Short mmCIF file of C-alpha atoms and ligand atoms in Angstrom, two decimals:
data_model
loop_
_atom_site.label_atom_id
_atom_site.label_comp_id
_atom_site.label_asym_id
_atom_site.label_seq_id
_atom_site.Cartn_x
_atom_site.Cartn_y
_atom_site.Cartn_z
CA MET A 30 -57.03 8.80 22.45
CA ILE A 31 -56.36 10.71 25.67
CA THR A 32 -55.99 8.20 28.47
CA GLU A 33 -54.49 10.32 31.20
CA TYR A 34 -54.27 13.79 32.72
CA ARG A 35 -50.83 14.59 34.04
CA THR A 36 -48.87 17.46 35.52
CA TYR A 37 -45.24 18.23 34.74
CA ILE A 38 -44.60 21.64 36.20
CA ASN A 39 -41.23 21.18 37.93
CA PRO A 40 -38.68 20.72 35.12
CA SER A 41 -35.08 21.17 36.25
CA LYS A 42 -34.49 23.67 33.43
CA VAL A 43 -36.67 25.84 31.24
CA TYR A 44 -35.87 27.04 27.70
CA ILE A 45 -37.48 30.35 26.78
CA PRO A 46 -37.23 31.64 23.18
CA ILE A 47 -36.50 35.36 23.10
CA THR A 48 -38.16 35.98 19.72
CA ASP A 49 -41.05 34.39 17.82
CA SER A 50 -42.61 34.31 14.36
CA GLU A 51 -43.89 37.89 14.67
CA TYR A 52 -41.53 39.58 17.12
CA LYS A 53 -38.24 38.85 15.38
CA MET A 54 -35.83 41.16 17.25
CA ALA A 55 -35.10 41.35 20.97
CA ASN A 56 -33.12 43.26 23.57
CA VAL A 57 -31.82 40.86 26.20
CA LYS A 58 -32.11 42.13 29.79
CA VAL A 59 -30.22 39.39 31.70
CA ALA A 60 -26.78 37.77 31.67
CA VAL A 61 -25.45 34.29 32.41
CA GLY A 62 -25.21 33.82 36.20
CA ASP A 63 -28.06 36.26 37.05
CA ARG A 64 -30.82 35.06 39.36
CA VAL A 65 -34.36 35.77 38.14
CA LEU A 66 -37.82 35.46 39.66
CA ILE A 67 -41.06 34.19 38.10
CA GLY A 68 -42.46 36.99 35.93
CA GLU A 69 -39.16 38.87 35.72
CA LYS A 70 -38.22 40.31 32.33
CA LEU A 71 -35.60 38.27 30.43
CA ALA A 72 -35.84 40.25 27.19
CA GLU A 73 -38.03 42.66 25.30
CA LYS A 74 -38.96 41.59 21.79
CA PHE A 75 -39.96 43.92 18.97
CA LYS A 76 -42.29 44.01 15.97
CA GLY A 77 -41.82 47.45 14.44
CA LYS A 78 -42.75 49.87 17.21
CA ASN A 79 -44.57 47.21 19.24
CA LYS A 80 -42.78 45.68 22.20
CA SER A 81 -43.56 42.53 24.16
CA PRO A 82 -41.75 41.26 27.25
CA VAL A 83 -40.26 37.77 27.54
CA LEU A 84 -40.78 36.67 31.14
CA SER A 85 -39.26 33.95 33.26
CA THR A 86 -41.55 31.05 34.19
CA VAL A 87 -39.41 29.88 37.13
CA SER A 88 -37.11 31.38 39.72
CA GLY A 89 -33.47 30.38 39.33
CA LYS A 90 -30.13 31.02 37.65
CA ILE A 91 -29.49 31.88 34.00
CA LEU A 92 -27.27 29.05 32.76
CA GLU A 93 -26.70 29.94 29.11
CA PHE A 94 -28.13 31.24 25.84
CA LYS A 95 -28.72 28.43 23.38
CA ASP A 96 -29.78 28.12 19.74
CA MET A 97 -32.72 25.71 19.45
CA ILE A 98 -35.67 25.38 17.12
CA ASP A 99 -38.80 27.08 18.36
CA ARG A 100 -42.39 25.84 17.99
CA TYR A 101 -42.46 27.31 14.46
CA GLY A 102 -39.41 25.27 13.44
CA LYS A 103 -37.04 28.23 13.30
CA VAL A 104 -33.67 28.26 15.09
CA VAL A 105 -33.74 31.09 17.64
CA ASP A 106 -31.87 32.07 20.78
CA HIS A 107 -33.34 30.59 23.99
CA VAL A 108 -32.57 31.63 27.57
CA VAL A 109 -31.84 28.51 29.62
CA ILE A 110 -32.74 28.87 33.31
CA GLU A 111 -31.97 26.41 36.08
CA ASN A 112 -35.15 26.01 38.10
CA ASP A 113 -34.35 26.41 41.83
CA LYS A 114 -37.88 25.14 42.55
CA LEU A 115 -38.51 27.94 45.07
CA TYR A 116 -41.00 29.57 42.66
CA GLU A 117 -40.40 33.07 44.02
CA LYS A 118 -42.42 35.67 42.19
CA PHE A 119 -41.62 39.12 40.91
CA GLN A 120 -44.37 41.37 42.30
CA HIS A 121 -46.29 43.03 39.48
CA LYS A 122 -48.90 45.68 40.30
CA THR A 123 -52.40 44.34 41.05
CA PHE A 124 -55.87 45.92 40.82
CA GLU A 125 -58.65 44.76 43.10
CA HIS A 126 -61.71 46.55 41.80
CA SER A 127 -62.08 49.45 39.39
CA ILE A 128 -59.59 49.75 36.57
CA THR A 129 -59.29 51.98 33.51
CA THR A 130 -58.87 51.00 29.87
CA ALA A 131 -55.26 52.23 29.88
CA GLU A 132 -54.48 50.24 33.04
CA VAL A 133 -55.81 46.95 31.62
CA ARG A 134 -53.87 47.52 28.40
CA ASN A 135 -50.71 48.21 30.43
CA VAL A 136 -51.11 44.95 32.34
CA ILE A 137 -51.59 43.07 29.06
CA ASN A 138 -48.41 44.58 27.63
CA ASN A 139 -46.29 44.33 30.78
CA LEU A 140 -47.15 40.68 31.36
CA GLY A 141 -46.83 39.65 27.71
CA LEU A 142 -50.45 38.59 27.30
CA ASN A 143 -50.85 40.26 23.91
CA LYS A 144 -49.27 37.21 22.28
CA ILE A 145 -51.93 34.75 23.39
CA SER A 146 -53.15 33.35 20.12
CA VAL A 147 -53.08 29.85 18.77
CA ASP A 148 -52.03 29.20 15.16
CA GLY A 149 -53.71 32.35 13.96
CA ILE A 150 -57.13 31.12 15.02
CA PHE A 151 -57.57 33.97 17.45
CA THR A 152 -56.38 37.56 17.26
CA ASN A 153 -53.74 38.90 19.58
CA LEU A 154 -54.95 40.89 22.57
CA ASP A 155 -54.25 44.06 20.71
CA PHE A 156 -56.34 47.21 20.52
CA ASN A 157 -56.61 50.26 18.32
CA ALA A 158 -58.89 53.25 17.92
CA LYS A 159 -61.37 51.07 16.00
CA SER A 160 -61.75 48.50 18.82
CA LYS A 161 -65.47 48.06 19.40
CA TYR A 162 -66.24 44.40 19.86
CA VAL A 163 -65.00 41.57 22.03
CA VAL A 164 -65.83 38.03 20.92
CA VAL A 165 -64.85 35.22 23.29
CA ASN A 166 -64.92 31.63 22.06
CA ALA A 167 -65.81 29.08 24.76
CA MET A 168 -66.25 26.18 22.34
CA PHE A 169 -63.05 24.09 22.58
CA THR A 170 -63.82 22.58 19.21
CA ASN A 171 -60.45 23.10 17.56
CA GLU A 172 -59.05 20.27 19.63
CA PRO A 173 -62.12 18.24 20.57
CA PHE A 174 -60.05 15.77 22.55
CA ILE A 175 -59.27 18.34 25.23
CA SER A 176 -62.49 17.65 27.11
CA THR A 177 -60.70 18.61 30.30
CA ASP A 178 -61.18 22.25 29.31
CA TYR A 179 -64.84 22.06 30.36
CA GLU A 180 -63.72 20.91 33.80
CA PHE A 181 -61.40 23.91 33.89
CA LEU A 182 -64.27 26.17 32.85
CA ILE A 183 -66.55 24.81 35.58
CA LYS A 184 -63.84 25.39 38.19
CA HIS A 185 -62.87 28.89 37.03
CA SER A 186 -66.02 30.38 35.51
CA ALA A 187 -66.03 33.35 37.94
CA GLU A 188 -62.46 34.31 36.99
CA MET A 189 -63.28 33.83 33.30
CA ALA A 190 -66.36 36.06 33.54
CA ASP A 191 -64.25 38.73 35.27
CA GLY A 192 -61.59 38.34 32.54
CA ILE A 193 -64.21 38.86 29.83
CA GLU A 194 -65.29 42.10 31.51
CA LEU A 195 -61.67 43.21 31.71
CA LEU A 196 -61.31 42.51 28.00
CA SER A 197 -64.36 44.69 27.33
CA ILE A 198 -62.79 47.48 29.37
CA ALA A 199 -59.49 47.11 27.49
CA ALA A 200 -61.26 47.28 24.13
CA ASN A 201 -63.73 50.00 25.16
CA ALA A 202 -66.21 47.54 23.72
CA GLU A 203 -69.69 48.52 22.60
CA LYS A 204 -70.63 44.86 22.49
CA THR A 205 -69.26 41.72 24.10
CA ILE A 206 -70.22 38.29 22.83
CA ILE A 207 -69.45 34.82 24.09
CA LEU A 208 -69.74 31.86 21.70
CA VAL A 209 -70.77 28.57 23.29
CA ASP A 210 -71.16 25.12 21.80
CA LYS A 211 -74.68 23.72 21.46
CA PHE A 212 -73.23 20.54 22.96
CA MET A 213 -71.55 22.19 25.94
CA PRO A 214 -72.01 20.05 29.07
CA GLU A 215 -74.95 21.31 31.12
CA GLU A 216 -72.89 21.83 34.27
CA ALA A 217 -70.43 24.07 32.39
CA LEU A 218 -73.26 26.07 30.84
CA LEU A 219 -74.93 26.54 34.24
CA GLU A 220 -71.73 27.67 35.96
CA LEU A 221 -70.83 30.10 33.20
CA GLY A 222 -74.43 31.35 32.94
CA LYS A 223 -74.49 32.04 36.68
CA GLU A 224 -71.38 34.21 36.44
CA ILE A 225 -72.34 36.27 33.38
CA VAL A 226 -76.07 36.72 34.00
CA GLU A 227 -75.55 40.13 35.65
CA LYS A 228 -73.03 41.27 33.05
CA ASP A 229 -73.60 42.93 29.69
CA ILE A 230 -72.53 39.89 27.66
CA GLU A 231 -74.50 38.35 24.80
CA VAL A 232 -74.39 34.55 24.49
CA ILE A 233 -74.53 32.99 21.00
CA THR A 234 -74.88 29.22 20.62
CA ILE A 235 -73.13 27.43 17.74
CA ASP A 236 -73.62 23.88 16.47
CA SER A 237 -69.98 22.69 16.52
CA LYS A 238 -70.83 19.56 14.54
CA LYS A 239 -71.30 21.69 11.46
CA VAL A 240 -67.91 22.99 10.39
CA ASN A 241 -68.96 26.11 8.59
CA ALA A 242 -66.90 28.94 10.07
CA LYS A 243 -69.95 30.19 11.90
CA ASP A 244 -67.76 32.21 14.26
CA TYR A 245 -66.23 34.16 11.37
CA LYS A 246 -69.68 34.62 9.82
CA ILE A 247 -70.99 36.02 13.11
CA ILE A 248 -68.02 38.41 13.26
CA LYS A 249 -68.52 39.40 9.62
CA ASN A 250 -72.18 40.26 10.28
CA LEU A 251 -71.19 42.18 13.37
CA VAL A 252 -68.73 44.47 11.59
CA ASN A 253 -70.48 44.41 8.23
CA GLU A 254 -67.25 44.55 6.22
CA THR A 255 -64.61 42.22 4.74
CA LEU A 256 -62.54 40.57 7.46
CA SER A 257 -58.83 41.38 7.71
CA VAL A 258 -56.09 38.89 8.57
CA ASN A 259 -55.93 40.53 11.96
CA LEU A 260 -59.49 41.06 13.17
CA VAL A 261 -58.23 43.93 15.32
CA ASP A 262 -58.24 45.93 12.07
CA ASN A 263 -62.00 45.28 11.95
CA GLY A 264 -62.33 46.56 15.50
CA VAL A 265 -62.74 43.03 16.89
CA VAL A 266 -60.80 41.32 19.64
CA TYR A 267 -61.44 37.62 19.09
CA THR A 268 -60.03 35.32 21.73
CA GLU A 269 -60.78 32.18 23.67
CA ILE A 270 -62.06 31.90 27.20
CA GLY A 271 -58.76 30.62 28.62
CA ALA A 272 -57.24 34.00 27.72
CA ALA A 273 -59.94 35.67 29.83
CA LYS A 274 -58.81 33.63 32.83
CA MET A 275 -55.19 34.61 32.15
CA LEU A 276 -56.19 38.27 32.04
CA HIS A 277 -58.03 37.93 35.36
CA ASP A 278 -54.92 36.37 36.96
CA ALA A 279 -52.68 39.09 35.54
CA VAL A 280 -54.85 42.04 36.64
CA ARG A 281 -56.10 40.80 40.01
CA LEU A 282 -53.09 38.72 41.14
CA GLY A 283 -50.20 40.15 39.09
CA VAL A 284 -49.45 36.65 37.80
CA PRO A 285 -48.16 36.10 34.24
CA VAL A 286 -48.83 32.91 32.26
CA VAL A 287 -46.30 30.34 33.48
CA THR A 288 -48.08 27.02 32.89
CA ARG A 289 -50.46 25.77 30.22
CA LYS A 290 -52.42 22.72 29.14
CA VAL A 291 -51.02 20.75 26.22
CA ALA A 292 -52.66 17.68 24.69
CA ILE A 293 -50.04 15.17 23.53
CA THR A 294 -51.46 12.57 21.20
CA GLY A 295 -50.64 10.18 18.37
CA ASP A 296 -49.78 6.56 17.71
CA ALA A 297 -46.05 7.25 18.12
CA LEU A 298 -46.62 7.39 21.88
CA ASN A 299 -47.64 4.57 24.17
CA ILE A 300 -49.69 6.92 26.33
CA ASN A 301 -51.66 9.95 25.16
CA ALA A 302 -52.22 12.61 27.79
CA VAL A 303 -53.27 16.16 28.57
CA TYR A 304 -50.48 17.85 30.51
CA GLU A 305 -50.50 20.81 32.80
CA THR A 306 -46.93 21.84 32.10
CA ARG A 307 -44.59 24.74 32.74
CA ILE A 308 -43.89 27.02 29.79
CA GLY A 309 -40.29 26.42 28.76
CA THR A 310 -40.38 22.66 29.39
CA ARG A 311 -38.61 20.68 26.67
CA PHE A 312 -41.07 18.53 24.72
CA THR A 313 -38.67 15.56 24.86
CA GLU A 314 -38.99 15.53 28.68
CA LEU A 315 -42.75 15.08 28.36
CA VAL A 316 -42.18 12.23 25.88
CA GLU A 317 -39.83 10.61 28.38
CA ASP A 318 -42.44 11.06 31.11
CA LEU A 319 -44.90 9.21 28.84
CA GLY A 320 -42.52 6.26 28.55
CA GLY A 321 -40.95 7.28 25.23
CA TYR A 322 -41.97 6.58 21.67
CA SER A 323 -43.47 3.38 20.37
CA GLU A 324 -41.81 1.75 17.39
CA ILE A 325 -42.71 3.55 14.21
CA LYS A 326 -40.83 4.07 10.96
CA ASN A 327 -41.44 7.63 9.81
CA MET A 328 -42.44 10.06 12.51
CA ASN A 329 -44.60 13.07 11.76
CA LEU A 330 -44.82 15.78 14.45
CA HIS A 331 -47.58 18.34 14.25
CA ILE A 332 -48.17 21.30 16.59
CA GLY A 333 -51.66 22.76 16.84
CA SER A 334 -54.81 22.08 14.89
CA PHE A 335 -54.55 19.73 11.90
CA LEU A 336 -56.05 22.32 9.62
CA THR A 337 -53.87 25.26 10.53
CA GLY A 338 -50.97 23.97 12.63
CA ILE A 339 -47.27 23.53 11.89
CA GLN A 340 -45.25 20.38 11.13
CA LEU A 341 -41.77 20.13 12.63
CA ASP A 342 -38.81 17.98 11.59
CA SER A 343 -37.51 17.70 15.14
CA ASP A 344 -39.02 17.08 18.57
CA ASP A 345 -36.37 19.15 20.34
CA PHE A 346 -38.38 22.29 21.04
CA ALA A 347 -39.75 23.90 24.19
CA ILE A 348 -43.41 24.43 25.11
CA THR A 349 -44.46 28.06 24.74
CA GLN A 350 -47.71 29.80 25.65
CA THR A 351 -49.02 29.18 22.12
CA VAL A 352 -48.53 25.39 22.10
CA ASP A 353 -51.89 23.79 22.90
CA SER A 354 -51.43 20.36 21.32
CA VAL A 355 -48.76 18.16 19.81
CA ASN A 356 -49.49 15.07 17.72
CA VAL A 357 -46.74 12.57 16.96
CA ALA A 358 -47.78 9.81 14.59
CA GLU A 359 -46.67 7.49 11.82
CA TYR A 360 -46.36 9.50 8.61
CA ARG A 361 -49.27 8.69 6.32
CA GLY A 362 -48.89 10.19 2.89
CA VAL A 363 -52.10 11.72 1.60
CA ASP A 364 -52.78 11.01 -2.05
CA GLU A 365 -53.56 14.41 -3.46
CA ASP A 366 -55.62 14.47 -6.61
CA VAL A 367 -55.70 17.21 -9.20
CA CYS A 368 -57.91 20.23 -8.66
CA ILE A 369 -61.27 19.56 -10.32
CA LYS A 370 -62.26 23.24 -10.13
CA CYS A 371 -65.35 22.41 -8.10
CA GLY A 372 -65.15 25.79 -6.36
CA ASP A 373 -65.94 24.39 -2.90
CA CYS A 374 -62.91 26.10 -1.37
CA ASN A 375 -63.93 29.46 -2.85
CA ASP A 376 -67.50 29.05 -1.62
CA ILE A 377 -66.56 28.27 1.97
CA CYS A 378 -63.85 30.91 2.46
CA PRO A 379 -65.06 33.16 5.31
CA ALA A 380 -62.67 35.92 4.22
CA GLY A 381 -64.52 36.11 0.91
CA ILE A 382 -61.37 35.52 -1.18
CA LEU A 383 -60.75 32.84 -3.83
CA PRO A 384 -58.25 30.23 -2.57
CA GLN A 385 -58.48 28.12 -5.73
CA ASN A 386 -57.53 31.10 -7.90
CA ILE A 387 -54.75 32.06 -5.45
CA MET A 388 -53.38 28.51 -5.62
CA ASP A 389 -53.44 28.74 -9.39
CA ALA A 390 -51.61 32.10 -9.34
CA GLU A 391 -49.03 30.70 -6.92
CA LEU A 392 -48.44 27.65 -9.10
CA ARG A 393 -47.82 29.96 -12.04
CA SER A 394 -45.81 32.45 -9.91
CA VAL A 395 -47.92 35.45 -10.97
CA ASN A 396 -47.23 37.95 -8.20
CA SER A 397 -49.56 40.68 -9.47
CA ARG A 398 -52.51 38.24 -9.58
CA ILE A 399 -51.75 37.09 -6.01
CA VAL A 400 -51.96 40.71 -4.82
CA GLU A 401 -55.07 41.37 -6.93
CA LEU A 402 -56.81 38.39 -5.29
CA ASN A 403 -56.36 39.97 -1.81
CA THR A 404 -54.38 36.96 -0.62
CA ASP A 405 -53.31 38.85 2.49
CA GLU A 406 -56.92 38.74 3.72
CA CYS A 407 -56.70 34.97 4.34
CA VAL A 408 -57.30 34.35 8.06
CA GLU A 409 -55.70 30.86 7.86
CA CYS A 410 -58.81 29.08 9.11
CA GLY A 411 -57.99 26.01 6.98
CA LEU A 412 -61.55 25.49 5.75
CA CYS A 413 -60.47 25.44 2.09
CA THR A 414 -58.26 22.43 2.86
CA TYR A 415 -61.01 20.81 4.90
CA VAL A 416 -63.61 20.86 2.12
CA CYS A 417 -61.35 19.99 -0.82
CA PRO A 418 -62.56 16.69 -2.36
CA SER A 419 -59.14 16.24 -4.00
CA LYS A 420 -57.40 16.36 -0.58
CA ILE A 421 -55.26 19.32 -1.64
CA ASN A 422 -53.71 21.33 1.18
CA VAL A 423 -55.12 24.56 -0.26
CA LEU A 424 -54.18 26.61 2.81
CA GLU A 425 -50.52 25.69 2.32
CA TRP A 426 -50.67 27.07 -1.25
CA VAL A 427 -52.32 30.25 0.03
CA ARG A 428 -49.62 30.57 2.69
CA ARG A 429 -46.91 30.18 0.04
CA ALA A 430 -48.58 32.84 -2.08
CA LYS A 431 -48.75 35.16 0.93
CA ARG A 432 -45.04 34.64 1.61
CA ARG A 433 -44.20 35.29 -2.06
CA VAL A 434 -45.71 38.77 -2.07
CA GLY A 435 -45.37 39.53 1.68
S1 LIG B 22 -57.52 29.35 4.97
FE1 LIG B 22 -58.60 29.10 3.03
S2 LIG B 22 -60.80 29.27 3.58
FE2 LIG B 22 -59.63 30.09 5.31
S3 LIG B 22 -59.48 32.31 4.93
FE3 LIG B 22 -57.64 31.38 4.01
S4 LIG B 22 -58.17 30.98 1.90
FE4 LIG B 22 -60.10 31.34 2.99
S1 LIG B 23 -61.97 22.50 -3.31
FE1 LIG B 23 -60.11 21.49 -4.08
S2 LIG B 23 -60.75 20.59 -6.03
FE2 LIG B 23 -62.33 22.10 -5.48
S3 LIG B 23 -61.65 24.02 -6.52
FE3 LIG B 23 -60.80 24.05 -4.44
S4 LIG B 23 -58.75 23.16 -4.69
FE4 LIG B 23 -59.88 22.60 -6.50
#
């Protein structure tokens, strides 16, 4: 249980990975000994023809390049920067009022905001000719323990509303929708309502206590077609309201994302807390700040949502802009039962594919069947795992199948 809210935004060093799970190649733009400013480009990473900048989150000196595991558990090169704690900023271009679609998209690319997605739950801020809809999730239900997000929403609702409008401009959207939780605190609802009342934004209320992929169903009805892994291919930009605030800061103030909120929980820690921390901070420093680990035998570290997140073997990784929560707990083996072919996972799948059949094909290594079952359309929502009465991690089997034919 979260017992504290803390800030840890002045680490003496930051560790910034120059590639990630999607952008696997990079051109480095700095050398050891260089001085950089906040927001200055350290590298440019690539995914095919797409480029994304890797920006510094502090001002200071480049100390070294170091191999470390990243938040996906892969060993990648990190730029290590000594924080001079002067926090001098590189001045990116700002826009006060009117702005064109191309200009918003440029800001998103130049400040590296296109990579704001969490464990595949939301799409990247990416656009194509089909872009028509913007759907912004203001529900905070993936990590229900981060109740502080509603406080953040109350404080920054004007910036968030502006960010949603900027997203609509970037997408050339015909329709913009915001999803709110039926149980959203009244004050948050009032503040947000006040800011969007004059704007062309539709509000849809969802009962978060019913886990039924309502958001994906709403999106499916909107586009009236089968959903792709990347909703951008359906013409939808699906993101969360924090990303709207980040876009506001980038466009109006020229500020990239340098800090983020991370919930750190689990019985391996004496204190559980939500941190406002600087991107690039080593996770082990936050653990130290919490008074270290409690005595447990087999530690299990999990980044992100329990349904769709990633388990790591080591705690020596740095916080990136896609780390929203870390749970460190005693390993509890789950007794999986055999599949009873109840079909619940197939029924709930919002992508309209058949996870049970995919799992079966993966177990039997039948590549052609995996392709035939449109495995690549899985959006990794984790609902198949959630509903399985036999406690089978169905998503993991689907992921393996995807990797086999991908
Ligand atoms: S994670 Fe499971 S339920 Fe969700 S889209 Fe993939 S197969 Fe379907
Ligand atoms: S929900 Fe579980 S038990 Fe039921 S068909 Fe799917 S994998 Fe098998």
